[in-house]
Amino acid sequence: MRRAALAVAGLLVFLNVPFAGPAVAATQQVMMQDYAYSPAALTVRVGDTVTWMQHDQAPHDVVTTSAPVAFRSPQLSAGQSWSYTFRQPGTYQYYCSVHPDMRASVTVLPAPTTAPPSTAPRSTPPRTTAPQATTGKPAAAVPVTTPSATTPPATTPAAAPAAEPQPAVQATAATPATLDPMLLVAGLVTGIAVLCLLLLSSRRA
């Protein structure tokens, strides 16, 4: 029974609570070969790391010429590398101070934000249920008061006006018939949980 309860609880949490994993920083590489940077144009995000690999016999370095944050690497010999982690978005243009013809750029995009999508759907269900509660109250109050006041004087004439407001009540009651999707999901989950418990109990019996 404990395993069945844990399985049902895990199913409920999986269906109702969306999982958003943390963003993982990436590592990009730029080759310094044949007196050129490859690739010459690179696009990364905030938090990503770029590693420059030196494959030429002549020394090279990485020096920014126009960037939100300036940086300069030491001179790298063949087989050496140097890494830099970008913390601020923008366009970083750089070159090799030993060989000024070697030029390239790195475009840093802002980190993606996941908070706004999660808050938007949570605020919508209360707004849809509020008008249903208000429309139901006046519709229920009108037919209850009118038949009780008209039925004591006469039986047959009072039945005719009482039958006329009924379509209006049915029309207003038909509008809140649309159920919240979350209620449908909750009903489906509870039904699955009950079926699982019934299957487990029947197997043990």
mmCIF file of C-alpha atoms in Angstrom:
data_model
loop_
_atom_site.group_PDB
_atom_site.id
_atom_site.type_symbol
_atom_site.label_atom_id
_atom_site.label_comp_id
_atom_site.label_asym_id
_atom_site.label_seq_id
_atom_site.Cartn_x
_atom_site.Cartn_y
_atom_site.Cartn_z
ATOM 1 C CA MET A 1 0.000 0.000 0.000
ATOM 2 C CA ARG A 2 2.860 2.392 0.767
ATOM 3 C CA ARG A 3 4.396 1.824 -2.660
ATOM 4 C CA ALA A 4 1.055 2.470 -4.344
ATOM 5 C CA ALA A 5 0.574 5.696 -2.385
ATOM 6 C CA LEU A 6 4.074 6.865 -3.295
ATOM 7 C CA ALA A 7 3.457 6.047 -6.950
ATOM 8 C CA VAL A 8 0.198 8.005 -6.967
ATOM 9 C CA ALA A 9 1.815 10.971 -5.214
ATOM 10 C CA GLY A 10 4.655 10.982 -7.719
ATOM 11 C CA LEU A 11 2.162 10.916 -10.590
ATOM 12 C CA LEU A 12 0.272 13.881 -9.144
ATOM 13 C CA VAL A 13 3.439 15.910 -8.723
ATOM 14 C CA PHE A 14 4.590 15.046 -12.250
ATOM 15 C CA LEU A 15 1.306 16.168 -13.836
ATOM 16 C CA ASN A 16 0.676 19.330 -11.810
ATOM 17 C CA VAL A 17 4.151 20.766 -11.229
ATOM 18 C CA PRO A 18 6.161 21.656 -14.363
ATOM 19 C CA PHE A 19 9.877 21.024 -14.109
ATOM 20 C CA ALA A 20 12.231 23.741 -15.298
ATOM 21 C CA GLY A 21 15.867 22.762 -15.251
ATOM 22 C CA PRO A 22 18.585 25.350 -14.723
ATOM 23 C CA ALA A 23 20.342 26.738 -17.799
ATOM 24 C CA VAL A 24 23.678 25.041 -18.433
ATOM 25 C CA ALA A 25 26.589 27.210 -19.568
ATOM 26 C CA ALA A 26 28.242 26.142 -22.819
ATOM 27 C CA THR A 27 31.885 26.192 -23.922
ATOM 28 C CA GLN A 28 32.812 27.316 -27.433
ATOM 29 C CA GLN A 29 36.209 27.029 -29.155
ATOM 30 C CA VAL A 30 37.977 29.370 -31.546
ATOM 31 C CA MET A 31 40.981 28.034 -33.488
ATOM 32 C CA MET A 32 44.004 30.251 -34.099
ATOM 33 C CA GLN A 33 45.384 28.646 -37.222
ATOM 34 C CA ASP A 34 46.870 29.829 -40.540
ATOM 35 C CA TYR A 35 47.037 33.368 -39.115
ATOM 36 C CA ALA A 36 43.258 33.593 -38.702
ATOM 37 C CA TYR A 37 40.562 33.054 -36.097
ATOM 38 C CA SER A 38 38.088 30.292 -36.898
ATOM 39 C CA PRO A 39 35.207 30.978 -36.654
ATOM 40 C CA ALA A 40 35.652 34.703 -37.258
ATOM 41 C CA ALA A 41 32.119 35.450 -35.965
ATOM 42 C CA LEU A 42 30.770 33.581 -32.934
ATOM 43 C CA THR A 43 27.469 33.946 -31.044
ATOM 44 C CA VAL A 44 27.178 32.872 -27.388
ATOM 45 C CA ARG A 45 25.050 33.678 -24.329
ATOM 46 C CA VAL A 46 25.853 35.291 -21.014
ATOM 47 C CA GLY A 47 27.679 32.777 -18.849
ATOM 48 C CA ASP A 48 29.233 30.876 -21.775
ATOM 49 C CA THR A 49 32.994 30.371 -22.000
ATOM 50 C CA VAL A 50 35.085 30.760 -25.160
ATOM 51 C CA THR A 51 38.445 28.978 -25.431
ATOM 52 C CA TRP A 52 41.036 30.078 -27.993
ATOM 53 C CA MET A 53 43.316 27.240 -29.206
ATOM 54 C CA GLN A 54 46.693 28.170 -30.743
ATOM 55 C CA HIS A 55 47.908 25.951 -33.613
ATOM 56 C CA ASP A 56 50.390 28.261 -35.427
ATOM 57 C CA GLN A 57 54.133 28.332 -34.866
ATOM 58 C CA ALA A 58 54.073 32.132 -34.536
ATOM 59 C CA PRO A 59 52.678 33.547 -31.250
ATOM 60 C CA HIS A 60 49.157 34.970 -31.129
ATOM 61 C CA ASP A 61 46.995 36.701 -28.553
ATOM 62 C CA VAL A 62 43.421 37.993 -28.108
ATOM 63 C CA VAL A 63 42.956 41.738 -27.525
ATOM 64 C CA THR A 64 39.598 43.552 -27.644
ATOM 65 C CA THR A 65 39.254 46.657 -29.797
ATOM 66 C CA SER A 66 35.574 47.423 -29.109
ATOM 67 C CA ALA A 67 33.689 45.621 -26.349
ATOM 68 C CA PRO A 68 31.448 46.220 -23.295
ATOM 69 C CA VAL A 69 34.235 44.745 -21.145
ATOM 70 C CA ALA A 70 37.817 44.871 -22.413
ATOM 71 C CA PHE A 71 40.130 41.879 -21.998
ATOM 72 C CA ARG A 72 43.583 40.844 -23.189
ATOM 73 C CA SER A 73 45.116 37.406 -23.246
ATOM 74 C CA PRO A 74 48.819 36.573 -22.889
ATOM 75 C CA GLN A 75 50.761 35.621 -25.990
ATOM 76 C CA LEU A 76 50.070 31.985 -26.776
ATOM 77 C CA SER A 77 52.556 29.607 -28.345
ATOM 78 C CA ALA A 78 51.692 26.551 -30.420
ATOM 79 C CA GLY A 79 49.609 24.086 -28.391
ATOM 80 C CA GLN A 80 48.534 26.605 -25.723
ATOM 81 C CA SER A 81 44.986 27.852 -25.058
ATOM 82 C CA TRP A 82 43.243 30.663 -23.196
ATOM 83 C CA SER A 83 39.615 30.883 -21.996
ATOM 84 C CA TYR A 84 37.302 33.773 -21.124
ATOM 85 C CA THR A 85 33.777 33.674 -19.625
ATOM 86 C CA PHE A 86 31.411 36.392 -20.870
ATOM 87 C CA ARG A 87 29.309 38.024 -18.135
ATOM 88 C CA GLN A 88 27.872 41.012 -20.019
ATOM 89 C CA PRO A 89 25.915 40.982 -23.307
ATOM 90 C CA GLY A 90 27.145 42.902 -26.319
ATOM 91 C CA THR A 91 29.498 42.657 -29.296
ATOM 92 C CA TYR A 92 33.162 41.970 -28.573
ATOM 93 C CA GLN A 93 35.512 42.782 -31.453
ATOM 94 C CA TYR A 94 39.122 41.639 -31.045
ATOM 95 C CA TYR A 95 42.358 41.124 -32.950
ATOM 96 C CA CYS A 96 45.899 39.775 -32.561
ATOM 97 C CA SER A 97 48.334 42.484 -31.471
ATOM 98 C CA VAL A 98 51.213 40.550 -33.064
ATOM 99 C CA HIS A 99 49.379 40.162 -36.383
ATOM 100 C CA PRO A 100 46.831 43.035 -36.712
ATOM 101 C CA ASP A 101 45.266 41.461 -39.803
ATOM 102 C CA MET A 102 43.817 38.706 -37.604
ATOM 103 C CA ARG A 103 40.402 40.035 -36.569
ATOM 104 C CA ALA A 104 37.193 38.441 -35.304
ATOM 105 C CA SER A 105 34.169 39.114 -33.085
ATOM 106 C CA VAL A 106 31.985 37.458 -30.454
ATOM 107 C CA THR A 107 28.308 38.398 -30.024
ATOM 108 C CA VAL A 108 26.996 37.736 -26.488
ATOM 109 C CA LEU A 109 23.213 37.416 -26.106
ATOM 110 C CA PRO A 110 21.344 37.881 -22.787
ATOM 111 C CA ALA A 111 20.562 34.781 -20.782
ATOM 112 C CA PRO A 112 17.055 33.355 -21.454
ATOM 113 C CA THR A 113 14.419 34.094 -18.814
ATOM 114 C CA THR A 114 11.877 31.411 -17.847
ATOM 115 C CA ALA A 115 10.055 33.165 -14.994
ATOM 116 C CA PRO A 116 7.318 35.101 -16.936
ATOM 117 C CA PRO A 117 5.763 32.057 -18.686
ATOM 118 C CA SER A 118 5.303 30.206 -15.411
ATOM 119 C CA THR A 119 3.468 33.098 -13.681
ATOM 120 C CA ALA A 120 1.088 33.908 -16.564
ATOM 121 C CA PRO A 121 -1.018 30.702 -16.543
ATOM 122 C CA ARG A 122 -1.369 30.729 -12.760
ATOM 123 C CA SER A 123 -3.178 34.072 -12.742
ATOM 124 C CA THR A 124 -5.728 33.108 -15.431
ATOM 125 C CA PRO A 125 -7.795 30.418 -13.590
ATOM 126 C CA PRO A 126 -9.023 32.784 -10.790
ATOM 127 C CA ARG A 127 -10.120 35.346 -13.404
ATOM 128 C CA THR A 128 -12.275 32.839 -15.281
ATOM 129 C CA THR A 129 -13.984 31.479 -12.158
ATOM 130 C CA ALA A 130 -14.849 34.922 -10.726
ATOM 131 C CA PRO A 131 -17.485 35.874 -13.386
ATOM 132 C CA GLN A 132 -19.074 32.407 -13.119
ATOM 133 C CA ALA A 133 -19.735 32.893 -9.402
ATOM 134 C CA THR A 134 -21.265 36.365 -9.916
ATOM 135 C CA THR A 135 -23.559 35.355 -12.783
ATOM 136 C CA GLY A 136 -24.855 32.337 -10.866
ATOM 137 C CA LYS A 137 -26.004 34.318 -7.803
ATOM 138 C CA PRO A 138 -28.507 36.717 -9.467
ATOM 139 C CA ALA A 139 -29.839 33.925 -11.688
ATOM 140 C CA ALA A 140 -30.608 31.746 -8.644
ATOM 141 C CA ALA A 141 -32.212 34.635 -6.675
ATOM 142 C CA VAL A 142 -34.690 35.710 -9.373
ATOM 143 C CA PRO A 143 -36.620 32.438 -9.890
ATOM 144 C CA VAL A 144 -36.742 31.601 -6.170
ATOM 145 C CA THR A 145 -38.408 34.868 -5.085
ATOM 146 C CA THR A 146 -40.924 35.250 -7.930
ATOM 147 C CA PRO A 147 -42.665 31.863 -7.745
ATOM 148 C CA SER A 148 -42.999 31.953 -3.941
ATOM 149 C CA ALA A 149 -44.729 35.352 -4.051
ATOM 150 C CA THR A 150 -47.116 34.490 -6.907
ATOM 151 C CA THR A 151 -48.157 30.933 -6.012
ATOM 152 C CA PRO A 152 -50.427 31.666 -2.929
ATOM 153 C CA PRO A 153 -53.006 33.975 -4.703
ATOM 154 C CA ALA A 154 -53.710 31.692 -7.662
ATOM 155 C CA THR A 155 -52.408 28.323 -8.736
ATOM 156 C CA THR A 156 -53.024 28.252 -12.491
ATOM 157 C CA PRO A 157 -52.079 31.852 -13.541
ATOM 158 C CA ALA A 158 -48.896 31.790 -11.424
ATOM 159 C CA ALA A 159 -47.594 28.703 -13.215
ATOM 160 C CA ALA A 160 -47.480 30.524 -16.603
ATOM 161 C CA PRO A 161 -45.151 33.436 -15.586
ATOM 162 C CA ALA A 162 -43.034 31.027 -13.551
ATOM 163 C CA ALA A 163 -42.376 28.902 -16.658
ATOM 164 C CA GLU A 164 -41.202 31.926 -18.742
ATOM 165 C CA PRO A 165 -38.019 32.874 -16.767
ATOM 166 C CA GLN A 166 -36.836 29.248 -16.826
ATOM 167 C CA PRO A 167 -35.192 29.528 -20.292
ATOM 168 C CA ALA A 168 -33.306 32.571 -19.051
ATOM 169 C CA VAL A 169 -32.062 30.577 -16.061
ATOM 170 C CA GLN A 170 -31.017 27.737 -18.316
ATOM 171 C CA ALA A 171 -29.238 30.157 -20.646
ATOM 172 C CA THR A 172 -27.312 31.729 -17.810
ATOM 173 C CA ALA A 173 -26.553 28.352 -16.282
ATOM 174 C CA ALA A 174 -25.231 27.093 -19.608
ATOM 175 C CA THR A 175 -22.584 29.793 -19.747
ATOM 176 C CA PRO A 176 -20.590 28.618 -16.669
ATOM 177 C CA ALA A 177 -20.708 25.023 -17.947
ATOM 178 C CA THR A 178 -17.171 25.428 -19.296
ATOM 179 C CA LEU A 179 -14.934 23.794 -16.714
ATOM 180 C CA ASP A 180 -11.430 24.826 -15.823
ATOM 181 C CA PRO A 181 -8.788 22.662 -17.590
ATOM 182 C CA MET A 182 -7.014 22.211 -14.280
ATOM 183 C CA LEU A 183 -10.175 20.660 -12.769
ATOM 184 C CA LEU A 184 -10.362 18.191 -15.652
ATOM 185 C CA VAL A 185 -6.709 17.257 -15.138
ATOM 186 C CA ALA A 186 -7.281 16.828 -11.391
ATOM 187 C CA GLY A 187 -10.291 14.587 -12.015
ATOM 188 C CA LEU A 188 -8.330 12.485 -14.491
ATOM 189 C CA VAL A 189 -5.439 12.096 -12.054
ATOM 190 C CA THR A 190 -7.709 11.079 -9.174
ATOM 191 C CA GLY A 191 -9.446 8.537 -11.410
ATOM 192 C CA ILE A 192 -6.097 7.013 -12.394
ATOM 193 C CA ALA A 193 -5.053 6.906 -8.738
ATOM 194 C CA VAL A 194 -8.264 5.125 -7.735
ATOM 195 C CA LEU A 195 -7.811 2.579 -10.530
ATOM 196 C CA CYS A 196 -4.226 1.900 -9.428
ATOM 197 C CA LEU A 197 -5.328 1.346 -5.843
ATOM 198 C CA LEU A 198 -8.143 -0.958 -6.922
ATOM 199 C CA LEU A 199 -5.775 -3.032 -9.093
ATOM 200 C CA LEU A 200 -3.264 -3.379 -6.267
ATOM 201 C CA SER A 201 -5.930 -4.394 -3.760
ATOM 202 C CA SER A 202 -7.421 -6.936 -6.190
ATOM 203 C CA ARG A 203 -4.042 -8.551 -6.819
ATOM 204 C CA ARG A 204 -3.351 -8.968 -3.116
ATOM 205 C CA ALA A 205 -6.806 -10.435 -2.526
#
